[in-house]
Tab-separated table of C-alpha atoms and ligand atoms in Angstrom:
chain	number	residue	atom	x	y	z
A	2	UNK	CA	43.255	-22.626	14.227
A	3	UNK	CA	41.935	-19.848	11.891
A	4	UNK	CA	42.506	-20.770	8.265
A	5	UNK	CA	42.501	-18.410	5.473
A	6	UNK	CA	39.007	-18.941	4.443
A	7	UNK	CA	38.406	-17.904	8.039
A	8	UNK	CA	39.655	-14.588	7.688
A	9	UNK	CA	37.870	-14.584	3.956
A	10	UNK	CA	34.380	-14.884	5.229
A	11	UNK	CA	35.046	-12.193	8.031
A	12	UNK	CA	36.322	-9.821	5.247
A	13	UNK	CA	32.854	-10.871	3.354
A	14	UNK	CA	31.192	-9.842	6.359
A	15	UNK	CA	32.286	-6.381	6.789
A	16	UNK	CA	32.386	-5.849	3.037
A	17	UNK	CA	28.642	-7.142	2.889
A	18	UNK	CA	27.588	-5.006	6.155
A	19	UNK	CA	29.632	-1.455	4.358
A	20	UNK	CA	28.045	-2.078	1.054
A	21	UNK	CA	23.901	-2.731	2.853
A	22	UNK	CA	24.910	0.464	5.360
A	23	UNK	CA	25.573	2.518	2.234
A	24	UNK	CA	22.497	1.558	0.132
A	25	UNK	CA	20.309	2.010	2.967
A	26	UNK	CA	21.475	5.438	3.543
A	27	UNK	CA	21.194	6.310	-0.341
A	28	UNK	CA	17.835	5.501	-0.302
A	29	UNK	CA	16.547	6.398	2.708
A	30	UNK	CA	17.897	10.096	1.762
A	31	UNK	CA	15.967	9.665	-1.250
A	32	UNK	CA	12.844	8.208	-0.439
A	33	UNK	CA	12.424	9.247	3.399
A	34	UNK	CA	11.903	13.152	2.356
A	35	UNK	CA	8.610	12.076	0.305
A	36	UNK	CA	5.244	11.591	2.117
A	37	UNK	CA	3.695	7.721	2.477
A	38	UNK	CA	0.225	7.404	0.745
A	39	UNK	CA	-2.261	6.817	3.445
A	40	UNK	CA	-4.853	4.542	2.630
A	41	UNK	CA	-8.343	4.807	3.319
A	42	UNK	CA	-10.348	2.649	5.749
A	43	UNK	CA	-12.745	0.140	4.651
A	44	UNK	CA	-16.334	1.241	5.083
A	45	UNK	CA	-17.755	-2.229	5.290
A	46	UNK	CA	-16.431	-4.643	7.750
A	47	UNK	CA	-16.476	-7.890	5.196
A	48	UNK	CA	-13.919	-6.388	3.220
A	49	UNK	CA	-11.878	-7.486	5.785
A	50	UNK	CA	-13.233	-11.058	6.030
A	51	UNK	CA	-11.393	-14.678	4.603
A	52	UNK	CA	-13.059	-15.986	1.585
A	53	UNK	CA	-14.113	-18.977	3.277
A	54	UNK	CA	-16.487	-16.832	5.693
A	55	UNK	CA	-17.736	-14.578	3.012
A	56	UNK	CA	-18.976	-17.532	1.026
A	57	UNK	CA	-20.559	-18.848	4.355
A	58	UNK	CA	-22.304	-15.648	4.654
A	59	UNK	CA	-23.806	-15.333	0.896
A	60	UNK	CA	-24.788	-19.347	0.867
A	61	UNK	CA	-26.719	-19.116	3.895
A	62	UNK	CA	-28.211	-15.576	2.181
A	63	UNK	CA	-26.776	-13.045	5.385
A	64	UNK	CA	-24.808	-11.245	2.435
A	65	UNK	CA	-25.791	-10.910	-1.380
A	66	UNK	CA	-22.902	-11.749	-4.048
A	67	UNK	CA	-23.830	-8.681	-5.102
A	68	UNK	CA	-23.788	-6.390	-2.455
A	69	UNK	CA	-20.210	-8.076	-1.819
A	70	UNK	CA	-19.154	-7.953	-5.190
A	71	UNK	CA	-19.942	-4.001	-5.276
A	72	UNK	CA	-18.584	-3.414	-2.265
A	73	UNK	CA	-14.980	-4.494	-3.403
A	74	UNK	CA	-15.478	-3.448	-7.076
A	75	UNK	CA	-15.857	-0.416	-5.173
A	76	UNK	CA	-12.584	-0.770	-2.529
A	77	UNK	CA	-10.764	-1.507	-5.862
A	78	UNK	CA	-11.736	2.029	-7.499
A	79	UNK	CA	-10.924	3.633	-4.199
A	80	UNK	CA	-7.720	2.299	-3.683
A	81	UNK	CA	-6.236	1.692	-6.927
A	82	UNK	CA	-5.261	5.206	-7.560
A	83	UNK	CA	-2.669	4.649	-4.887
A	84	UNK	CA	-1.769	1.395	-5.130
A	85	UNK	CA	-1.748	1.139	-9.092
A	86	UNK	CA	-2.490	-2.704	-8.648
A	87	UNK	CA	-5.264	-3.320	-11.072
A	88	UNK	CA	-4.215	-3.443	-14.430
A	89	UNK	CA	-7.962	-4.610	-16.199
A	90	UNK	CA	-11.327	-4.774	-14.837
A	91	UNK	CA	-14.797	-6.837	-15.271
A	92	UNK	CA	-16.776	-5.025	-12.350
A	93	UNK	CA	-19.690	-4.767	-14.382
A	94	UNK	CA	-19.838	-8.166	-15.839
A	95	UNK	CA	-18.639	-9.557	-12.221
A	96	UNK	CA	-21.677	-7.612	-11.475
A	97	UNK	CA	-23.718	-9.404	-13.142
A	98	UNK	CA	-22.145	-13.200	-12.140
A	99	UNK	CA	-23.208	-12.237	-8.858
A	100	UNK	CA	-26.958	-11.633	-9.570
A	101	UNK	CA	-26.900	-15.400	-11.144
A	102	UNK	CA	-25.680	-16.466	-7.663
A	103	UNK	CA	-28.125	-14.658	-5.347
A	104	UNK	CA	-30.579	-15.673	-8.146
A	105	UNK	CA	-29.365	-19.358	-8.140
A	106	UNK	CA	-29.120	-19.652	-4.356
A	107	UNK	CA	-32.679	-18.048	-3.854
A	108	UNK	CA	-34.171	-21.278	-6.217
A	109	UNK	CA	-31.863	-24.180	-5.311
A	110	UNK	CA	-32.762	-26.706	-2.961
A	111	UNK	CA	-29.080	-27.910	-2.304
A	112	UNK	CA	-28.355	-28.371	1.002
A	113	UNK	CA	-26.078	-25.924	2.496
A	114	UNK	CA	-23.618	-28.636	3.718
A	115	UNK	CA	-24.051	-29.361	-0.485
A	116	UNK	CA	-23.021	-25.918	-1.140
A	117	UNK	CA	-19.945	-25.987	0.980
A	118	UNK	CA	-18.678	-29.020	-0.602
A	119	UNK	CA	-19.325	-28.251	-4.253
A	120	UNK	CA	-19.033	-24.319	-4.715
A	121	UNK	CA	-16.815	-23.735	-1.558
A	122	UNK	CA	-16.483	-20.213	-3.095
A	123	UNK	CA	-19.470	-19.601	-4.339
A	124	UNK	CA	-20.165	-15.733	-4.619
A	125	UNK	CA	-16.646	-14.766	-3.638
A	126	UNK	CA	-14.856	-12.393	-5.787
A	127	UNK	CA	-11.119	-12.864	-6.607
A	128	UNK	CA	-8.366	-11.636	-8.575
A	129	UNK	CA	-5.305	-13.218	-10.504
A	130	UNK	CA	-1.999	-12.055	-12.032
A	131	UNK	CA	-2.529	-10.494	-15.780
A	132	UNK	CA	0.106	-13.435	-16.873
A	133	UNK	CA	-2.276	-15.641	-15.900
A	134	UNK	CA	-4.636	-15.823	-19.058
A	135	UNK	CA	-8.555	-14.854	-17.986
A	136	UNK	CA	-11.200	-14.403	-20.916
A	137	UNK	CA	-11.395	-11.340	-22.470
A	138	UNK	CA	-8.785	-9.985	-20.004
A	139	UNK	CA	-5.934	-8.128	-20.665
A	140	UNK	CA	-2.552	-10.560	-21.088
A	141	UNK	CA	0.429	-8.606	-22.075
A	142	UNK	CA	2.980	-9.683	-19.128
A	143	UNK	CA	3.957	-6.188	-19.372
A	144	UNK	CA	5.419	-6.356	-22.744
A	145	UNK	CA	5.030	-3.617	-25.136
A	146	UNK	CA	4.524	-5.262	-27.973
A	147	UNK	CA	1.898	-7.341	-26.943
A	148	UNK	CA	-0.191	-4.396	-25.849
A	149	UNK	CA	0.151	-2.850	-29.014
A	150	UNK	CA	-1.556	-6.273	-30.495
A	151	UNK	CA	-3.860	-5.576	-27.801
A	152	UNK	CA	-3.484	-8.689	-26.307
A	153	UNK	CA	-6.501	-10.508	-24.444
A	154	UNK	CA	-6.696	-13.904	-23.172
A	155	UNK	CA	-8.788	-16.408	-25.359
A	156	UNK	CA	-9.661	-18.405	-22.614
A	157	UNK	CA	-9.674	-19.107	-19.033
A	158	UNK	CA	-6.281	-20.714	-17.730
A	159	UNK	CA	-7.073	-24.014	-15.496
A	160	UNK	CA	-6.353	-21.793	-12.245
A	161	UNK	CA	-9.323	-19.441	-13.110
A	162	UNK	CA	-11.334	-22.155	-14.339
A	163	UNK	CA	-11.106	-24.341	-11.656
A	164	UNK	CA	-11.748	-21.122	-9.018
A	165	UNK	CA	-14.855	-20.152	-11.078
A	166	UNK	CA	-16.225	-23.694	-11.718
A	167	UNK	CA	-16.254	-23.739	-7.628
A	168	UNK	CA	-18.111	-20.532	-7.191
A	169	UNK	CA	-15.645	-17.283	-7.434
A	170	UNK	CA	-16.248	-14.508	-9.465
A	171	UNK	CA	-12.937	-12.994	-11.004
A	172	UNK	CA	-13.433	-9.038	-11.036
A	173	UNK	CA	-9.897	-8.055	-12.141
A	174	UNK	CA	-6.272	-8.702	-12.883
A	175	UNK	CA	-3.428	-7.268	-11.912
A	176	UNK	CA	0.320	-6.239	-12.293
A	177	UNK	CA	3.476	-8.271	-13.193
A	178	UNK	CA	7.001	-6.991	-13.689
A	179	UNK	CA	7.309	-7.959	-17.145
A	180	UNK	CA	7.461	-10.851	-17.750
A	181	UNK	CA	7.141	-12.204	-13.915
A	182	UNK	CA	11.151	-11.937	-14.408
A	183	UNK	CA	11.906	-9.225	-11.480
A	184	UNK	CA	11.209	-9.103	-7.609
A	185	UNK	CA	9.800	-5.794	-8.009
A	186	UNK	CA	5.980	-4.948	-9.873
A	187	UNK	CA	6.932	-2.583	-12.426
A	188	UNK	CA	6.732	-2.807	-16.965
A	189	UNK	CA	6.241	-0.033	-18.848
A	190	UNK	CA	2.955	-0.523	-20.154
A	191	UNK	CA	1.211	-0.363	-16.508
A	192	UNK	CA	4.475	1.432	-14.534
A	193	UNK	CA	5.122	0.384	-10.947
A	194	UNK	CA	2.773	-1.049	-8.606
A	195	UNK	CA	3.268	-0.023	-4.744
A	196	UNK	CA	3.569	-1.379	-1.237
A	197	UNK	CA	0.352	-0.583	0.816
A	198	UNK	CA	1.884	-0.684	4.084
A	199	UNK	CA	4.716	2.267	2.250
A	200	UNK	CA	4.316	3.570	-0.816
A	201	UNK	CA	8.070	4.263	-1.278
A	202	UNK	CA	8.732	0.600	-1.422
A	203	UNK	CA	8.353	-2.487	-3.522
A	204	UNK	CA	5.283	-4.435	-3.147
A	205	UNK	CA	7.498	-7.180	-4.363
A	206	UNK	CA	7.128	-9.453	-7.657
A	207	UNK	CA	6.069	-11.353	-9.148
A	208	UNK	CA	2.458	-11.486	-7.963
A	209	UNK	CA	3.092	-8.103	-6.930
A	210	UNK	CA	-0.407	-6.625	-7.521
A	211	UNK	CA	-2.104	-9.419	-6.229
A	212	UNK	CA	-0.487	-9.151	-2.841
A	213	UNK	CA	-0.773	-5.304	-2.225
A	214	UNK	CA	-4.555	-5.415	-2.861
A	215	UNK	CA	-5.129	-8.426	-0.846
A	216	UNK	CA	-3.369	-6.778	1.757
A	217	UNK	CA	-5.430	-3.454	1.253
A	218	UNK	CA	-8.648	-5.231	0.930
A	219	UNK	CA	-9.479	-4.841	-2.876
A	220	UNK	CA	-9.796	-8.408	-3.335
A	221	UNK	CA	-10.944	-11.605	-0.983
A	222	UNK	CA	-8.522	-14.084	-2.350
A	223	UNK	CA	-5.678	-14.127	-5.428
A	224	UNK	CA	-4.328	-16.350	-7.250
A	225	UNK	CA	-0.660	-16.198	-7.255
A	226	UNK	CA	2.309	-18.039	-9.253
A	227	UNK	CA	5.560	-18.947	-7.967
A	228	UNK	CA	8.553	-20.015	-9.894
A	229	UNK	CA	11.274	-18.273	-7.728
A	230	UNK	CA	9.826	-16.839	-4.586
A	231	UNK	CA	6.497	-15.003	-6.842
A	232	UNK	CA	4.289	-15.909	-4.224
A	233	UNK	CA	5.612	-15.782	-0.910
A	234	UNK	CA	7.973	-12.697	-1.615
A	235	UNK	CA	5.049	-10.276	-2.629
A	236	UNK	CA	2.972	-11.806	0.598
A	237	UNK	CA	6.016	-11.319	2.797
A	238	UNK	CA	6.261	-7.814	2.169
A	239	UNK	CA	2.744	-7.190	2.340
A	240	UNK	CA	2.139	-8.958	5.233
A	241	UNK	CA	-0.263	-11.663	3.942
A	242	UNK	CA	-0.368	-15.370	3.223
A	243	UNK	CA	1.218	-17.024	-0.312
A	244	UNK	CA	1.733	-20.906	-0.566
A	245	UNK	CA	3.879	-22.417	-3.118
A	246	UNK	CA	2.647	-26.056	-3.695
A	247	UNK	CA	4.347	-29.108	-3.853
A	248	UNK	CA	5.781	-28.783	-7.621
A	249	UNK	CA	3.800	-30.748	-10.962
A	250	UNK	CA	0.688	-31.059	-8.618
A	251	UNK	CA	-1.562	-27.794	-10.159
A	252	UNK	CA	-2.183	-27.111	-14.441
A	253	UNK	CA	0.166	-24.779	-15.347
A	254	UNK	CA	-2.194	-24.152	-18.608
A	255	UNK	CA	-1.865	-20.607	-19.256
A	256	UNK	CA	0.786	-18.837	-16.760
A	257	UNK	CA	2.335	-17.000	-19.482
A	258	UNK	CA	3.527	-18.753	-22.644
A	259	UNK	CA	3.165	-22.243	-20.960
A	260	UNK	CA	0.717	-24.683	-22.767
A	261	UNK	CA	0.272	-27.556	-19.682
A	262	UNK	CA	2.327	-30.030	-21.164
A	263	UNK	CA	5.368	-29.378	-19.831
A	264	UNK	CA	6.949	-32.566	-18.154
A	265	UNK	CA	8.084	-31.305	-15.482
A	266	UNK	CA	8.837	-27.260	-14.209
A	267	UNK	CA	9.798	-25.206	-10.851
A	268	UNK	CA	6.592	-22.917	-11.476
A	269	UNK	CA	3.767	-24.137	-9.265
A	270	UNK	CA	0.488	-21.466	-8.638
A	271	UNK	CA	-0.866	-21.058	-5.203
A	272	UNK	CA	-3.411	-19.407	-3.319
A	273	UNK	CA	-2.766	-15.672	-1.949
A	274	UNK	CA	-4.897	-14.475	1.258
A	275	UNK	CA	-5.398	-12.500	4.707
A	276	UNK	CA	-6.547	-15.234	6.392
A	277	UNK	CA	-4.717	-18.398	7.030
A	278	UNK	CA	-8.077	-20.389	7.229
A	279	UNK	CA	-8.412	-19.753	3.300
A	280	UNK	CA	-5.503	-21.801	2.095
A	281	UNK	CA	-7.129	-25.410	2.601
A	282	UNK	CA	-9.992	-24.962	0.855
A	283	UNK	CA	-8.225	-22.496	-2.037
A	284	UNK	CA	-5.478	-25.455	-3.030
A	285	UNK	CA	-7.958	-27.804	-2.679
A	286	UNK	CA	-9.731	-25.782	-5.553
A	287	UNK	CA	-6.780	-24.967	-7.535
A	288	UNK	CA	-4.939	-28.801	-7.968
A	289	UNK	CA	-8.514	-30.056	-8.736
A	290	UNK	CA	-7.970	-34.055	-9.652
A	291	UNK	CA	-5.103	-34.288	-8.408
A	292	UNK	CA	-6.422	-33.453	-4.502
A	293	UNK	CA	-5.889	-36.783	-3.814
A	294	UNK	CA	-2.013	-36.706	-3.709
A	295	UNK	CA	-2.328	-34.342	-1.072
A	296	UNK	CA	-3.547	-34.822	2.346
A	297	UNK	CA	-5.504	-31.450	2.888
A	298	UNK	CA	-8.200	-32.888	5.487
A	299	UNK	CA	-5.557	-33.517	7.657
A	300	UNK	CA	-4.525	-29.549	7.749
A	301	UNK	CA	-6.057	-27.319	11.804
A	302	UNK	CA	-3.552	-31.404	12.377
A	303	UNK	CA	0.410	-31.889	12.669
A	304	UNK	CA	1.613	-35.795	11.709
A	305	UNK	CA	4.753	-37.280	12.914
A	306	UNK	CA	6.597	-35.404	10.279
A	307	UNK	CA	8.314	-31.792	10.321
A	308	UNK	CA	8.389	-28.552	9.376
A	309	UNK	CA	11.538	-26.166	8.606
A	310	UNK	CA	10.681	-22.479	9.794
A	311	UNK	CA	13.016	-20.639	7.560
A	312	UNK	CA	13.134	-16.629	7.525
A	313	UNK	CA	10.892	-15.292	4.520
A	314	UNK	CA	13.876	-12.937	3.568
A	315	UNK	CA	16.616	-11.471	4.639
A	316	UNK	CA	15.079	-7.713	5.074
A	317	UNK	CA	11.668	-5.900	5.308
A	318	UNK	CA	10.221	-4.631	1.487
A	319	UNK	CA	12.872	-2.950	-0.106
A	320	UNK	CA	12.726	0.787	-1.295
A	321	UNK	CA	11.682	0.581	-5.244
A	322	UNK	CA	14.927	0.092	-7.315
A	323	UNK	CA	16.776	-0.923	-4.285
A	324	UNK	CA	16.452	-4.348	-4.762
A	325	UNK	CA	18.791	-3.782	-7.864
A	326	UNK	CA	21.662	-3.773	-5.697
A	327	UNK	CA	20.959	-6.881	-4.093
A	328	UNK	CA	19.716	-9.053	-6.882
A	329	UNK	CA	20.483	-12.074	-5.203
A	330	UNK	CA	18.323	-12.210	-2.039
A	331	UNK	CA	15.180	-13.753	-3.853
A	332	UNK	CA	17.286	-17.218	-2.862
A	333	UNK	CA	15.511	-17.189	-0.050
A	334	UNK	CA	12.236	-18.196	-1.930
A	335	UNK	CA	14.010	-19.932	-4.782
A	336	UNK	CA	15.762	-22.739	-3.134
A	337	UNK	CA	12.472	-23.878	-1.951
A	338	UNK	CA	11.384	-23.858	-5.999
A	339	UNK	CA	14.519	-25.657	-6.888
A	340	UNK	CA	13.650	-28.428	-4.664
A	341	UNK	CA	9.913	-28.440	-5.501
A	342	UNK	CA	9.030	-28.766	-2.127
A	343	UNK	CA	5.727	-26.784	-0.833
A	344	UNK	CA	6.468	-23.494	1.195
A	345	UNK	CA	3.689	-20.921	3.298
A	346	UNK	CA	4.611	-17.524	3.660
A	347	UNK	CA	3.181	-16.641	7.281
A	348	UNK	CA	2.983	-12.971	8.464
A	349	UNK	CA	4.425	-12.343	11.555
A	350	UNK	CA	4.027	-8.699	12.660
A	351	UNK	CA	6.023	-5.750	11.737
A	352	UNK	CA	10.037	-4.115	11.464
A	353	UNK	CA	10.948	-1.148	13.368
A	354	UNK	CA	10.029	0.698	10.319
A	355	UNK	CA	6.553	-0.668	10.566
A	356	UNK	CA	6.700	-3.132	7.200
A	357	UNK	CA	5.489	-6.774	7.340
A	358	UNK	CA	7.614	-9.339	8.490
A	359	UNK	CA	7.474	-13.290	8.391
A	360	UNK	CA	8.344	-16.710	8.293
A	361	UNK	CA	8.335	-19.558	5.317
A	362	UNK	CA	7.083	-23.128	6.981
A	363	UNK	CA	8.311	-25.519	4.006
A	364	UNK	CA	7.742	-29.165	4.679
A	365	UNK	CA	8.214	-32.128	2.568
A	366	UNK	CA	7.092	-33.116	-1.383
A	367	UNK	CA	3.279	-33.384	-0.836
A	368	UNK	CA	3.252	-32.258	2.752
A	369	UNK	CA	1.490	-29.027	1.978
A	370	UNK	CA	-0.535	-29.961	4.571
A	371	UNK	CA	1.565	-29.438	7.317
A	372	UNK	CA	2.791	-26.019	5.905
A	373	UNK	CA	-1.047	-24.898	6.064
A	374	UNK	CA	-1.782	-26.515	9.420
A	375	UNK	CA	1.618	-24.392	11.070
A	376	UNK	CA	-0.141	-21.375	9.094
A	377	UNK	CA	-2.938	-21.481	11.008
A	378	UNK	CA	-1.285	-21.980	14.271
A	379	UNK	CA	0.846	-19.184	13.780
A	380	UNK	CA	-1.704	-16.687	12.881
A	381	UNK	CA	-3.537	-18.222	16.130
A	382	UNK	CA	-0.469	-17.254	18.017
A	383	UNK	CA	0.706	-14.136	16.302
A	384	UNK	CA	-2.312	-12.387	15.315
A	385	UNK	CA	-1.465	-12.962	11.421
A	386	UNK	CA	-2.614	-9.696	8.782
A	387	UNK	CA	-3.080	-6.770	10.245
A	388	UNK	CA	-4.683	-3.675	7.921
A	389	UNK	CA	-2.141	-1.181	5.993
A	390	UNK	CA	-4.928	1.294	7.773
A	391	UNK	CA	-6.500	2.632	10.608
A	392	UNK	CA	-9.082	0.322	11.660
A	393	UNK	CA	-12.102	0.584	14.565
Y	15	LIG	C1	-1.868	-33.544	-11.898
Y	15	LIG	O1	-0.518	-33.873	-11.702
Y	15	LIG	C2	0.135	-34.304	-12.873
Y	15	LIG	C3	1.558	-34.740	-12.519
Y	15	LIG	O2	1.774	-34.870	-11.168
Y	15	LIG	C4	0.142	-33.181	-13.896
Y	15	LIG	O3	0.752	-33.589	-15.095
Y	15	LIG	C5	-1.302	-32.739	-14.186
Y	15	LIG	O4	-1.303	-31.603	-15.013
Y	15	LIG	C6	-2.006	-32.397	-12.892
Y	15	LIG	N1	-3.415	-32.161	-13.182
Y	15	LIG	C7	-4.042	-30.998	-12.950
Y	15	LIG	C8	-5.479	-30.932	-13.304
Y	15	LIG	O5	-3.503	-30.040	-12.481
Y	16	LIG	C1	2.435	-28.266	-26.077
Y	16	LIG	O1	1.220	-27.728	-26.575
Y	16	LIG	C2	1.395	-26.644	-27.468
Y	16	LIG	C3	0.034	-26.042	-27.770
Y	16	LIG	O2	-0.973	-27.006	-27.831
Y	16	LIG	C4	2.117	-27.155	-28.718
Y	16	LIG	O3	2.321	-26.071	-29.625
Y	16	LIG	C5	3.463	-27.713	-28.277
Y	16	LIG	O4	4.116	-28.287	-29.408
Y	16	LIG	C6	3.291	-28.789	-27.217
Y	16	LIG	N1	4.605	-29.167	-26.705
Y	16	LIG	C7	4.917	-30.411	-26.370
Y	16	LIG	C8	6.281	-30.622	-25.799
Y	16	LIG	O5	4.150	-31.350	-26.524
């Protein structure tokens, strides 16, 4: 027998479906009128590559670090002026990291199964959040105030550290909402960043920037944070891959304010990419001592124990300033946070609108593993990133 709560929730219902019918209409009157930014094809074909290939390539000398490095100092120039992604640049110094590695590789008599092991990314440029504190880069969060001072970081946070000490070469940073406190990549020191795949909507937040140049092709691999979807939101709208860790595994030394000794926190970094094949060998990098918690090697490999698919949000990328009206739908990603579990945001092809969608695999405290191995099956299955542009 129907109960009153019965008839409550179907009330909910058609309130809930009246109030996303009318936003949808408000801002598709607004935004529809005005023309997407179309953005240019890549003129080299490694833009497009994982990480984990392009370092293959430069350590057994088919590619130079520095031909690779121009190339997507270059892609970022080209494309930035749409996407509004980069926020501070070292192209010329990343330049000049890459010599040192064609230089070093031309000299060394490591093996190249040596190479692999120690430097997996040796050569390979990336990119991280500006709240994530680089040398000599800029580290506002978006805050007035702390541009005014001008604010750099001092030193490298673990994250970059660890990235660099295994061979990347950081060539930029990129936009925030302020803070990292909004679902949408907008402050008013940089302004808004935008959604490759449609410029009219949010890119999504907080690693925002990060995920609409992956997705573009400005950058091989990103470094992401994640305290309440940061990671997996951005790379669910933009159609790439963002893994939140099992939580207290990876240094939190520099995200923001936070000094590393934190006992214990929801905030967990995690590697951003195209290409599911990346995300082993990227966490491995990024929880450094600790790999040994984890059971990477056993990732392409499914154990006896499971995986949730859960949806990686309720709608395609919103409109910008849409997602004001429905504040509450980053508890999709958060719940995962609040239970510090690990959780893969997995591109799955595209909305009648033609925006990413995808799935979250989340598995169990220190099971990233199995969240990476599904990655890869899925992209095997589904076809995975596919470019915001026209591609031969
Ligand atoms: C390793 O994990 C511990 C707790 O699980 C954490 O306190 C420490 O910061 C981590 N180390 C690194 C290098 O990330
Ligand atoms: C953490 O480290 C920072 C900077 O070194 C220090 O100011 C702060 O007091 C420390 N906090 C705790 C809880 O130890």
């Amino acid at each position: 027998m129907a109960t009153w709560i019965d008839y409550l929730i179907v009330f909910l219902r058609i309130v809930r479906f009246c109030v996303d019918y009318v936003v949808d209409l408000i801002f598709s009157l607004i935004y529809d009128r005005r023309p997407k930014a179309v953005i240019p094809p890549i003129d080299k074909p490694f833009l497009a590559y994982s990480g984990t290939k392009l370092a293959k390539l430069i350590r057994t000398k088919q590619l130079t670090s520095e031909e690779v490095t121009r190339a997507f100092a270059e892609r970022c120039r080209q494309i930035n002026s749409i996407l509004n992604a980069i926020v501070d640049e070292r192209f010329d110094d990343a330049i000049q990291d890459a010599k040192k590695v064609d230089e070093f590789l031309a000299t060394t008599d490591m093996s190249e199964s040596e190479l692999a092991a120690s430097k997996p990314f040796l050569g390979v440029p990336f990119t991280s959040k500006e709240s994530t504190e680089a040398e000599g880069m800029s580290f506002t969060f978006g805050i007035i105030s702390r541009k005014i001072q001008d604010m750099k970081g001092a030193v490298d946070s673990n994250v970059v550290n660890l990235l660099k000490q295994r061979g990347g070469i950081l060539i930029a940073v990129t936009n925030v909402p302020e803070l990292n406190l909004w679902c949408e990549t907008r402050n008013n020191v940089f302004g808004q960043t935008v959604n490759c795949y449609d410029s009219r909507r949010t890119t999504g937040g907080s690693s925002g920037g990060e995920a609409t140049l992956l997705a573009a092709c400005g950058s091989a691999i990103g470094i992401g944070t994640d305290v309440g979807g940061s990671t997996r939101m951005p790379a669910y709208y933009c159609g790439i891959y963002g893994h939140k860790p099992t939580a207290d595994l990876i240094s939190t030394k520099g995200l923001t304010f936070r000094a590393g000794n934190e006992t214990t926190t929801m905030v967990a970094a995690g590697p951003m990419s195209r290409h599911a094949e990346d995300l082993v060998p990227f966490l491995d990098v990024l929880v450094g001592e600790n790999r040994s918690k984890l059971k990477l090697n056993d990732a392409d490999l499914l154990g006896d124990d499971g995986v949730l698919l859960f949806p990686s949000g309720p709608r395609e990328a919103p409109y910008h300033y849409e997602s004001f009206l429905r504040p509450y739908n980053f508890a999709y990603w958060g719940i995962f946070n609040a239970l510090k579990i690990p959780a893969t945001n997995v591109p799955m092809g595209f909305s009648k609108n033609g925006l990413p969608i995808g799935l979250q695999v989340v598995a169990g405290p220190y099971n990233d593993h199995l969240c990476l191995a599904v990655a890869r099956e899925l992209e095997k299955e589904f076809g995975g990133w596919v470019p915001p542009f026209i591609s031969n």
